[in-house]
Amino acid sequence: MSRRRDAMGWTQAEFDVADVMIWLRSNHGRELSYADIAAGVGMANGPRLRRAVRVVRVIAANRGDRLERFMPSADPARRRVFVTRYMRSGHGDEFSARDAMSAARAAMTSVKDMHRATTFEAANSCSIARKEFETMAQAADECIKAISGIDKVGPQVVRQDNNSSLLAQMIADLEARLAEPATS
């Protein structure tokens, strides 16, 4: 399937991304829903717009700016409306901090899931790439160790997870029992 290009050599998707990027930068800091973006750009609120917004998020990150994740609006008049904001480099507020904390929690969960899965595959005798998974498991483990002190920052950043500490204690008890010599 070939992409149609105009006289300048741009595809429709590239034009969509450019239009969304320009419009979002001119609406810096405002809460915007997909419907607002669609109306501002003059594009249907659908998959084409969502694809353009995903690309704009990457471009913004490369520029040092930030297109926040879609979260429920803080405005009581727009309850249950998911909004985002385009924030230029060096700007931020409480909404940005909430978005950053949410992203940090999600990333930590992903790292923990990666560690669990790669550790399993590294130990799996039928795995197609045990060495590679072992390397990835070690990398995830180092990442977890590096940020394990983040709980000292405060309860706003990291939720205290009682289940994980209880699970760690149970695992330590089991390892202690297995290490004891069997007495019969």
mmCIF file of the C-alpha atoms, coordinates in Angstrom:
data_MODEL
# 
_entry.id   MODEL 
# 
loop_
_atom_site.group_PDB 
_atom_site.id 
_atom_site.type_symbol 
_atom_site.label_atom_id 
_atom_site.label_alt_id 
_atom_site.label_comp_id 
_atom_site.label_asym_id 
_atom_site.label_entity_id 
_atom_site.label_seq_id 
_atom_site.pdbx_PDB_ins_code 
_atom_site.Cartn_x 
_atom_site.Cartn_y 
_atom_site.Cartn_z 
_atom_site.occupancy 
_atom_site.B_iso_or_equiv 
_atom_site.pdbx_formal_charge 
_atom_site.auth_seq_id 
_atom_site.auth_comp_id 
_atom_site.auth_asym_id 
_atom_site.auth_atom_id 
_atom_site.pdbx_PDB_model_num 
ATOM 1   C CA . MET A 1 1   ? 0.000   0.000   0.000  1.00 0.00 ? 1   MET A CA 1 
ATOM 2   C CA . SER A 1 2   ? 1.613   3.194   -1.138 1.00 0.00 ? 2   SER A CA 1 
ATOM 3   C CA . ARG A 1 3   ? 1.182   6.483   0.695  1.00 0.00 ? 3   ARG A CA 1 
ATOM 4   C CA . ARG A 1 4   ? -0.141  9.379   -1.292 1.00 0.00 ? 4   ARG A CA 1 
ATOM 5   C CA . ARG A 1 5   ? 2.089   12.410  -1.208 1.00 0.00 ? 5   ARG A CA 1 
ATOM 6   C CA . ASP A 1 6   ? 1.288   15.936  -2.280 1.00 0.00 ? 6   ASP A CA 1 
ATOM 7   C CA . ALA A 1 7   ? 3.483   18.212  -4.375 1.00 0.00 ? 7   ALA A CA 1 
ATOM 8   C CA . MET A 1 8   ? 5.726   18.930  -1.375 1.00 0.00 ? 8   MET A CA 1 
ATOM 9   C CA . GLY A 1 9   ? 6.168   15.223  -0.694 1.00 0.00 ? 9   GLY A CA 1 
ATOM 10  C CA . TRP A 1 10  ? 4.118   15.139  2.528  1.00 0.00 ? 10  TRP A CA 1 
ATOM 11  C CA . THR A 1 11  ? 1.616   12.415  3.392  1.00 0.00 ? 11  THR A CA 1 
ATOM 12  C CA . GLN A 1 12  ? -1.790  13.150  4.917  1.00 0.00 ? 12  GLN A CA 1 
ATOM 13  C CA . ALA A 1 13  ? -0.573  11.727  8.233  1.00 0.00 ? 13  ALA A CA 1 
ATOM 14  C CA . GLU A 1 14  ? 2.365   14.164  8.247  1.00 0.00 ? 14  GLU A CA 1 
ATOM 15  C CA . PHE A 1 15  ? 0.015   17.080  7.565  1.00 0.00 ? 15  PHE A CA 1 
ATOM 16  C CA . ASP A 1 16  ? -2.242  15.888  10.400 1.00 0.00 ? 16  ASP A CA 1 
ATOM 17  C CA . VAL A 1 17  ? 0.690   15.775  12.830 1.00 0.00 ? 17  VAL A CA 1 
ATOM 18  C CA . ALA A 1 18  ? 1.871   19.235  11.766 1.00 0.00 ? 18  ALA A CA 1 
ATOM 19  C CA . ASP A 1 19  ? -1.625  20.721  12.145 1.00 0.00 ? 19  ASP A CA 1 
ATOM 20  C CA . VAL A 1 20  ? -2.128  19.175  15.594 1.00 0.00 ? 20  VAL A CA 1 
ATOM 21  C CA . MET A 1 21  ? 1.349   20.228  16.755 1.00 0.00 ? 21  MET A CA 1 
ATOM 22  C CA . ILE A 1 22  ? 0.902   23.839  15.651 1.00 0.00 ? 22  ILE A CA 1 
ATOM 23  C CA . TRP A 1 23  ? -2.560  24.049  17.190 1.00 0.00 ? 23  TRP A CA 1 
ATOM 24  C CA . LEU A 1 24  ? -1.493  22.501  20.514 1.00 0.00 ? 24  LEU A CA 1 
ATOM 25  C CA . ARG A 1 25  ? 1.534   24.795  20.819 1.00 0.00 ? 25  ARG A CA 1 
ATOM 26  C CA . SER A 1 26  ? -0.726  27.814  20.335 1.00 0.00 ? 26  SER A CA 1 
ATOM 27  C CA . ASN A 1 27  ? -2.985  26.496  23.139 1.00 0.00 ? 27  ASN A CA 1 
ATOM 28  C CA . HIS A 1 28  ? -0.173  25.984  25.631 1.00 0.00 ? 28  HIS A CA 1 
ATOM 29  C CA . GLY A 1 29  ? -1.337  25.073  29.140 1.00 0.00 ? 29  GLY A CA 1 
ATOM 30  C CA . ARG A 1 30  ? -5.058  24.797  28.371 1.00 0.00 ? 30  ARG A CA 1 
ATOM 31  C CA . GLU A 1 31  ? -7.064  21.673  29.175 1.00 0.00 ? 31  GLU A CA 1 
ATOM 32  C CA . LEU A 1 32  ? -8.054  20.139  25.848 1.00 0.00 ? 32  LEU A CA 1 
ATOM 33  C CA . SER A 1 33  ? -10.118 17.071  25.046 1.00 0.00 ? 33  SER A CA 1 
ATOM 34  C CA . TYR A 1 34  ? -9.981  15.131  21.781 1.00 0.00 ? 34  TYR A CA 1 
ATOM 35  C CA . ALA A 1 35  ? -13.179 16.954  20.766 1.00 0.00 ? 35  ALA A CA 1 
ATOM 36  C CA . ASP A 1 36  ? -11.490 20.333  21.391 1.00 0.00 ? 36  ASP A CA 1 
ATOM 37  C CA . ILE A 1 37  ? -8.454  19.330  19.340 1.00 0.00 ? 37  ILE A CA 1 
ATOM 38  C CA . ALA A 1 38  ? -10.639 17.985  16.524 1.00 0.00 ? 38  ALA A CA 1 
ATOM 39  C CA . ALA A 1 39  ? -12.654 21.200  16.392 1.00 0.00 ? 39  ALA A CA 1 
ATOM 40  C CA . GLY A 1 40  ? -9.540  23.386  16.532 1.00 0.00 ? 40  GLY A CA 1 
ATOM 41  C CA . VAL A 1 41  ? -7.706  21.495  13.808 1.00 0.00 ? 41  VAL A CA 1 
ATOM 42  C CA . GLY A 1 42  ? -10.763 20.819  11.655 1.00 0.00 ? 42  GLY A CA 1 
ATOM 43  C CA . MET A 1 43  ? -10.373 17.047  11.681 1.00 0.00 ? 43  MET A CA 1 
ATOM 44  C CA . ALA A 1 44  ? -12.809 14.312  12.628 1.00 0.00 ? 44  ALA A CA 1 
ATOM 45  C CA . ASN A 1 45  ? -12.508 13.018  16.187 1.00 0.00 ? 45  ASN A CA 1 
ATOM 46  C CA . GLY A 1 46  ? -11.374 9.503   15.332 1.00 0.00 ? 46  GLY A CA 1 
ATOM 47  C CA . PRO A 1 47  ? -8.425  7.178   14.792 1.00 0.00 ? 47  PRO A CA 1 
ATOM 48  C CA . ARG A 1 48  ? -6.653  9.613   12.483 1.00 0.00 ? 48  ARG A CA 1 
ATOM 49  C CA . LEU A 1 49  ? -6.633  12.299  15.189 1.00 0.00 ? 49  LEU A CA 1 
ATOM 50  C CA . ARG A 1 50  ? -5.559  9.859   17.895 1.00 0.00 ? 50  ARG A CA 1 
ATOM 51  C CA . ARG A 1 51  ? -2.660  8.648   15.740 1.00 0.00 ? 51  ARG A CA 1 
ATOM 52  C CA . ALA A 1 52  ? -1.552  12.252  15.151 1.00 0.00 ? 52  ALA A CA 1 
ATOM 53  C CA . VAL A 1 53  ? -1.727  13.032  18.891 1.00 0.00 ? 53  VAL A CA 1 
ATOM 54  C CA . ARG A 1 54  ? 0.462   9.989   19.691 1.00 0.00 ? 54  ARG A CA 1 
ATOM 55  C CA . VAL A 1 55  ? 3.095   11.203  17.210 1.00 0.00 ? 55  VAL A CA 1 
ATOM 56  C CA . VAL A 1 56  ? 2.885   14.763  18.590 1.00 0.00 ? 56  VAL A CA 1 
ATOM 57  C CA . ARG A 1 57  ? 3.551   13.372  22.089 1.00 0.00 ? 57  ARG A CA 1 
ATOM 58  C CA . VAL A 1 58  ? 6.831   11.868  20.831 1.00 0.00 ? 58  VAL A CA 1 
ATOM 59  C CA . ILE A 1 59  ? 7.802   15.031  18.957 1.00 0.00 ? 59  ILE A CA 1 
ATOM 60  C CA . ALA A 1 60  ? 7.065   17.161  22.034 1.00 0.00 ? 60  ALA A CA 1 
ATOM 61  C CA . ALA A 1 61  ? 9.269   14.918  24.179 1.00 0.00 ? 61  ALA A CA 1 
ATOM 62  C CA . ASN A 1 62  ? 12.100  15.233  21.642 1.00 0.00 ? 62  ASN A CA 1 
ATOM 63  C CA . ARG A 1 63  ? 11.791  19.028  21.776 1.00 0.00 ? 63  ARG A CA 1 
ATOM 64  C CA . GLY A 1 64  ? 11.849  19.054  25.582 1.00 0.00 ? 64  GLY A CA 1 
ATOM 65  C CA . ASP A 1 65  ? 8.152   19.935  25.770 1.00 0.00 ? 65  ASP A CA 1 
ATOM 66  C CA . ARG A 1 66  ? 5.447   17.656  27.086 1.00 0.00 ? 66  ARG A CA 1 
ATOM 67  C CA . LEU A 1 67  ? 2.023   16.563  25.940 1.00 0.00 ? 67  LEU A CA 1 
ATOM 68  C CA . GLU A 1 68  ? 0.473   15.212  29.116 1.00 0.00 ? 68  GLU A CA 1 
ATOM 69  C CA . ARG A 1 69  ? -1.484  11.981  29.296 1.00 0.00 ? 69  ARG A CA 1 
ATOM 70  C CA . PHE A 1 70  ? -5.248  12.220  29.049 1.00 0.00 ? 70  PHE A CA 1 
ATOM 71  C CA . MET A 1 71  ? -6.660  12.495  32.579 1.00 0.00 ? 71  MET A CA 1 
ATOM 72  C CA . PRO A 1 72  ? -10.010 13.560  34.039 1.00 0.00 ? 72  PRO A CA 1 
ATOM 73  C CA . SER A 1 73  ? -10.458 17.315  33.953 1.00 0.00 ? 73  SER A CA 1 
ATOM 74  C CA . ALA A 1 74  ? -9.850  19.293  37.142 1.00 0.00 ? 74  ALA A CA 1 
ATOM 75  C CA . ASP A 1 75  ? -12.612 21.699  36.095 1.00 0.00 ? 75  ASP A CA 1 
ATOM 76  C CA . PRO A 1 76  ? -15.923 20.835  37.834 1.00 0.00 ? 76  PRO A CA 1 
ATOM 77  C CA . ALA A 1 77  ? -17.839 22.026  34.773 1.00 0.00 ? 77  ALA A CA 1 
ATOM 78  C CA . ARG A 1 78  ? -16.102 19.379  32.644 1.00 0.00 ? 78  ARG A CA 1 
ATOM 79  C CA . ARG A 1 79  ? -16.475 16.404  34.967 1.00 0.00 ? 79  ARG A CA 1 
ATOM 80  C CA . ARG A 1 80  ? -15.805 13.036  33.355 1.00 0.00 ? 80  ARG A CA 1 
ATOM 81  C CA . VAL A 1 81  ? -14.122 14.670  30.367 1.00 0.00 ? 81  VAL A CA 1 
ATOM 82  C CA . PHE A 1 82  ? -10.597 13.408  29.722 1.00 0.00 ? 82  PHE A CA 1 
ATOM 83  C CA . VAL A 1 83  ? -8.223  16.217  28.845 1.00 0.00 ? 83  VAL A CA 1 
ATOM 84  C CA . THR A 1 84  ? -4.569  16.792  28.073 1.00 0.00 ? 84  THR A CA 1 
ATOM 85  C CA . ARG A 1 85  ? -2.374  19.861  28.037 1.00 0.00 ? 85  ARG A CA 1 
ATOM 86  C CA . TYR A 1 86  ? 0.623   20.831  25.934 1.00 0.00 ? 86  TYR A CA 1 
ATOM 87  C CA . MET A 1 87  ? 3.298   22.183  28.258 1.00 0.00 ? 87  MET A CA 1 
ATOM 88  C CA . ARG A 1 88  ? 6.357   23.949  26.910 1.00 0.00 ? 88  ARG A CA 1 
ATOM 89  C CA . SER A 1 89  ? 9.717   23.197  28.460 1.00 0.00 ? 89  SER A CA 1 
ATOM 90  C CA . GLY A 1 90  ? 10.124  24.782  31.885 1.00 0.00 ? 90  GLY A CA 1 
ATOM 91  C CA . HIS A 1 91  ? 6.415   25.154  32.624 1.00 0.00 ? 91  HIS A CA 1 
ATOM 92  C CA . GLY A 1 92  ? 4.383   23.026  34.982 1.00 0.00 ? 92  GLY A CA 1 
ATOM 93  C CA . ASP A 1 93  ? 1.959   23.055  37.870 1.00 0.00 ? 93  ASP A CA 1 
ATOM 94  C CA . GLU A 1 94  ? -0.073  20.744  40.125 1.00 0.00 ? 94  GLU A CA 1 
ATOM 95  C CA . PHE A 1 95  ? -1.789  19.054  37.167 1.00 0.00 ? 95  PHE A CA 1 
ATOM 96  C CA . SER A 1 96  ? 1.606   18.381  35.577 1.00 0.00 ? 96  SER A CA 1 
ATOM 97  C CA . ALA A 1 97  ? 2.919   16.954  38.842 1.00 0.00 ? 97  ALA A CA 1 
ATOM 98  C CA . ARG A 1 98  ? -0.102  14.658  39.110 1.00 0.00 ? 98  ARG A CA 1 
ATOM 99  C CA . ASP A 1 99  ? 0.463   13.473  35.557 1.00 0.00 ? 99  ASP A CA 1 
ATOM 100 C CA . ALA A 1 100 ? 4.168   12.908  36.207 1.00 0.00 ? 100 ALA A CA 1 
ATOM 101 C CA . MET A 1 101 ? 3.434   10.905  39.370 1.00 0.00 ? 101 MET A CA 1 
ATOM 102 C CA . SER A 1 102 ? 0.921   8.779   37.515 1.00 0.00 ? 102 SER A CA 1 
ATOM 103 C CA . ALA A 1 103 ? 3.422   8.141   34.724 1.00 0.00 ? 103 ALA A CA 1 
ATOM 104 C CA . ALA A 1 104 ? 6.136   7.242   37.251 1.00 0.00 ? 104 ALA A CA 1 
ATOM 105 C CA . ARG A 1 105 ? 3.866   4.713   38.977 1.00 0.00 ? 105 ARG A CA 1 
ATOM 106 C CA . ALA A 1 106 ? 2.911   3.158   35.640 1.00 0.00 ? 106 ALA A CA 1 
ATOM 107 C CA . ALA A 1 107 ? 6.564   2.939   34.582 1.00 0.00 ? 107 ALA A CA 1 
ATOM 108 C CA . MET A 1 108 ? 7.552   1.291   37.865 1.00 0.00 ? 108 MET A CA 1 
ATOM 109 C CA . THR A 1 109 ? 4.782   -1.269  37.437 1.00 0.00 ? 109 THR A CA 1 
ATOM 110 C CA . SER A 1 110 ? 6.037   -1.983  33.929 1.00 0.00 ? 110 SER A CA 1 
ATOM 111 C CA . VAL A 1 111 ? 9.611   -2.463  35.161 1.00 0.00 ? 111 VAL A CA 1 
ATOM 112 C CA . LYS A 1 112 ? 8.394   -4.883  37.843 1.00 0.00 ? 112 LYS A CA 1 
ATOM 113 C CA . ASP A 1 113 ? 6.380   -6.803  35.230 1.00 0.00 ? 113 ASP A CA 1 
ATOM 114 C CA . MET A 1 114 ? 9.424   -6.909  32.948 1.00 0.00 ? 114 MET A CA 1 
ATOM 115 C CA . HIS A 1 115 ? 11.586  -8.249  35.783 1.00 0.00 ? 115 HIS A CA 1 
ATOM 116 C CA . ARG A 1 116 ? 9.057   -10.954 36.615 1.00 0.00 ? 116 ARG A CA 1 
ATOM 117 C CA . ALA A 1 117 ? 8.617   -12.068 33.002 1.00 0.00 ? 117 ALA A CA 1 
ATOM 118 C CA . THR A 1 118 ? 12.284  -11.998 32.016 1.00 0.00 ? 118 THR A CA 1 
ATOM 119 C CA . THR A 1 119 ? 13.331  -13.817 35.191 1.00 0.00 ? 119 THR A CA 1 
ATOM 120 C CA . PHE A 1 120 ? 10.813  -16.545 34.403 1.00 0.00 ? 120 PHE A CA 1 
ATOM 121 C CA . GLU A 1 121 ? 12.042  -16.875 30.809 1.00 0.00 ? 121 GLU A CA 1 
ATOM 122 C CA . ALA A 1 122 ? 15.682  -16.896 31.910 1.00 0.00 ? 122 ALA A CA 1 
ATOM 123 C CA . ALA A 1 123 ? 14.928  -19.877 34.163 1.00 0.00 ? 123 ALA A CA 1 
ATOM 124 C CA . ASN A 1 124 ? 12.759  -21.629 31.554 1.00 0.00 ? 124 ASN A CA 1 
ATOM 125 C CA . SER A 1 125 ? 14.641  -24.561 30.039 1.00 0.00 ? 125 SER A CA 1 
ATOM 126 C CA . CYS A 1 126 ? 12.510  -24.341 26.871 1.00 0.00 ? 126 CYS A CA 1 
ATOM 127 C CA . SER A 1 127 ? 13.187  -20.639 26.313 1.00 0.00 ? 127 SER A CA 1 
ATOM 128 C CA . ILE A 1 128 ? 14.579  -19.654 22.914 1.00 0.00 ? 128 ILE A CA 1 
ATOM 129 C CA . ALA A 1 129 ? 16.941  -17.013 24.370 1.00 0.00 ? 129 ALA A CA 1 
ATOM 130 C CA . ARG A 1 130 ? 17.806  -17.747 27.987 1.00 0.00 ? 130 ARG A CA 1 
ATOM 131 C CA . LYS A 1 131 ? 21.007  -15.661 28.045 1.00 0.00 ? 131 LYS A CA 1 
ATOM 132 C CA . GLU A 1 132 ? 19.278  -12.606 26.566 1.00 0.00 ? 132 GLU A CA 1 
ATOM 133 C CA . PHE A 1 133 ? 16.391  -12.856 29.028 1.00 0.00 ? 133 PHE A CA 1 
ATOM 134 C CA . GLU A 1 134 ? 18.863  -13.256 31.878 1.00 0.00 ? 134 GLU A CA 1 
ATOM 135 C CA . THR A 1 135 ? 20.603  -10.045 30.775 1.00 0.00 ? 135 THR A CA 1 
ATOM 136 C CA . MET A 1 136 ? 17.274  -8.215  30.578 1.00 0.00 ? 136 MET A CA 1 
ATOM 137 C CA . ALA A 1 137 ? 16.260  -9.535  34.022 1.00 0.00 ? 137 ALA A CA 1 
ATOM 138 C CA . GLN A 1 138 ? 19.540  -8.255  35.480 1.00 0.00 ? 138 GLN A CA 1 
ATOM 139 C CA . ALA A 1 139 ? 18.969  -4.857  33.858 1.00 0.00 ? 139 ALA A CA 1 
ATOM 140 C CA . ALA A 1 140 ? 15.441  -4.652  35.286 1.00 0.00 ? 140 ALA A CA 1 
ATOM 141 C CA . ASP A 1 141 ? 16.755  -5.726  38.698 1.00 0.00 ? 141 ASP A CA 1 
ATOM 142 C CA . GLU A 1 142 ? 19.402  -2.971  38.612 1.00 0.00 ? 142 GLU A CA 1 
ATOM 143 C CA . CYS A 1 143 ? 16.752  -0.442  37.618 1.00 0.00 ? 143 CYS A CA 1 
ATOM 144 C CA . ILE A 1 144 ? 14.551  -1.480  40.532 1.00 0.00 ? 144 ILE A CA 1 
ATOM 145 C CA . LYS A 1 145 ? 17.526  -1.278  42.920 1.00 0.00 ? 145 LYS A CA 1 
ATOM 146 C CA . ALA A 1 146 ? 18.464  2.166   41.614 1.00 0.00 ? 146 ALA A CA 1 
ATOM 147 C CA . ILE A 1 147 ? 15.033  3.616   42.265 1.00 0.00 ? 147 ILE A CA 1 
ATOM 148 C CA . SER A 1 148 ? 14.211  1.629   45.391 1.00 0.00 ? 148 SER A CA 1 
ATOM 149 C CA . GLY A 1 149 ? 15.110  4.656   47.517 1.00 0.00 ? 149 GLY A CA 1 
ATOM 150 C CA . ILE A 1 150 ? 12.370  6.719   45.912 1.00 0.00 ? 150 ILE A CA 1 
ATOM 151 C CA . ASP A 1 151 ? 10.035  5.926   48.818 1.00 0.00 ? 151 ASP A CA 1 
ATOM 152 C CA . LYS A 1 152 ? 12.156  8.321   50.903 1.00 0.00 ? 152 LYS A CA 1 
ATOM 153 C CA . VAL A 1 153 ? 10.844  11.165  48.705 1.00 0.00 ? 153 VAL A CA 1 
ATOM 154 C CA . GLY A 1 154 ? 7.401   10.961  50.276 1.00 0.00 ? 154 GLY A CA 1 
ATOM 155 C CA . PRO A 1 155 ? 4.033   9.252   50.197 1.00 0.00 ? 155 PRO A CA 1 
ATOM 156 C CA . GLN A 1 156 ? 2.810   11.491  47.365 1.00 0.00 ? 156 GLN A CA 1 
ATOM 157 C CA . VAL A 1 157 ? 5.227   9.907   44.922 1.00 0.00 ? 157 VAL A CA 1 
ATOM 158 C CA . VAL A 1 158 ? 5.176   6.263   45.944 1.00 0.00 ? 158 VAL A CA 1 
ATOM 159 C CA . ARG A 1 159 ? 2.209   4.484   47.444 1.00 0.00 ? 159 ARG A CA 1 
ATOM 160 C CA . GLN A 1 160 ? 3.193   2.131   50.223 1.00 0.00 ? 160 GLN A CA 1 
ATOM 161 C CA . ASP A 1 161 ? 2.230   -1.308  48.964 1.00 0.00 ? 161 ASP A CA 1 
ATOM 162 C CA . ASN A 1 162 ? 1.601   -3.559  51.965 1.00 0.00 ? 162 ASN A CA 1 
ATOM 163 C CA . ASN A 1 163 ? 1.132   -6.587  49.714 1.00 0.00 ? 163 ASN A CA 1 
ATOM 164 C CA . SER A 1 164 ? 4.655   -6.406  48.309 1.00 0.00 ? 164 SER A CA 1 
ATOM 165 C CA . SER A 1 165 ? 6.305   -6.129  51.746 1.00 0.00 ? 165 SER A CA 1 
ATOM 166 C CA . LEU A 1 166 ? 4.156   -9.011  53.030 1.00 0.00 ? 166 LEU A CA 1 
ATOM 167 C CA . LEU A 1 167 ? 5.082   -11.063 49.975 1.00 0.00 ? 167 LEU A CA 1 
ATOM 168 C CA . ALA A 1 168 ? 8.776   -10.261 50.455 1.00 0.00 ? 168 ALA A CA 1 
ATOM 169 C CA . GLN A 1 169 ? 8.540   -11.397 54.080 1.00 0.00 ? 169 GLN A CA 1 
ATOM 170 C CA . MET A 1 170 ? 6.805   -14.637 53.064 1.00 0.00 ? 170 MET A CA 1 
ATOM 171 C CA . ILE A 1 171 ? 9.485   -15.347 50.459 1.00 0.00 ? 171 ILE A CA 1 
ATOM 172 C CA . ALA A 1 172 ? 12.260  -14.689 52.996 1.00 0.00 ? 172 ALA A CA 1 
ATOM 173 C CA . ASP A 1 173 ? 10.610  -17.082 55.468 1.00 0.00 ? 173 ASP A CA 1 
ATOM 174 C CA . LEU A 1 174 ? 10.296  -19.760 52.797 1.00 0.00 ? 174 LEU A CA 1 
ATOM 175 C CA . GLU A 1 175 ? 13.935  -19.359 51.766 1.00 0.00 ? 175 GLU A CA 1 
ATOM 176 C CA . ALA A 1 176 ? 14.998  -19.620 55.422 1.00 0.00 ? 176 ALA A CA 1 
ATOM 177 C CA . ARG A 1 177 ? 13.006  -22.842 55.841 1.00 0.00 ? 177 ARG A CA 1 
ATOM 178 C CA . LEU A 1 178 ? 14.493  -24.308 52.657 1.00 0.00 ? 178 LEU A CA 1 
ATOM 179 C CA . ALA A 1 179 ? 18.023  -23.400 53.781 1.00 0.00 ? 179 ALA A CA 1 
ATOM 180 C CA . GLU A 1 180 ? 17.622  -25.223 57.103 1.00 0.00 ? 180 GLU A CA 1 
ATOM 181 C CA . PRO A 1 181 ? 18.928  -28.786 57.129 1.00 0.00 ? 181 PRO A CA 1 
ATOM 182 C CA . ALA A 1 182 ? 16.117  -31.291 57.065 1.00 0.00 ? 182 ALA A CA 1 
ATOM 183 C CA . THR A 1 183 ? 15.634  -32.921 60.443 1.00 0.00 ? 183 THR A CA 1 
ATOM 184 C CA . SER A 1 184 ? 13.835  -36.229 60.535 1.00 0.00 ? 184 SER A CA 1 
# 
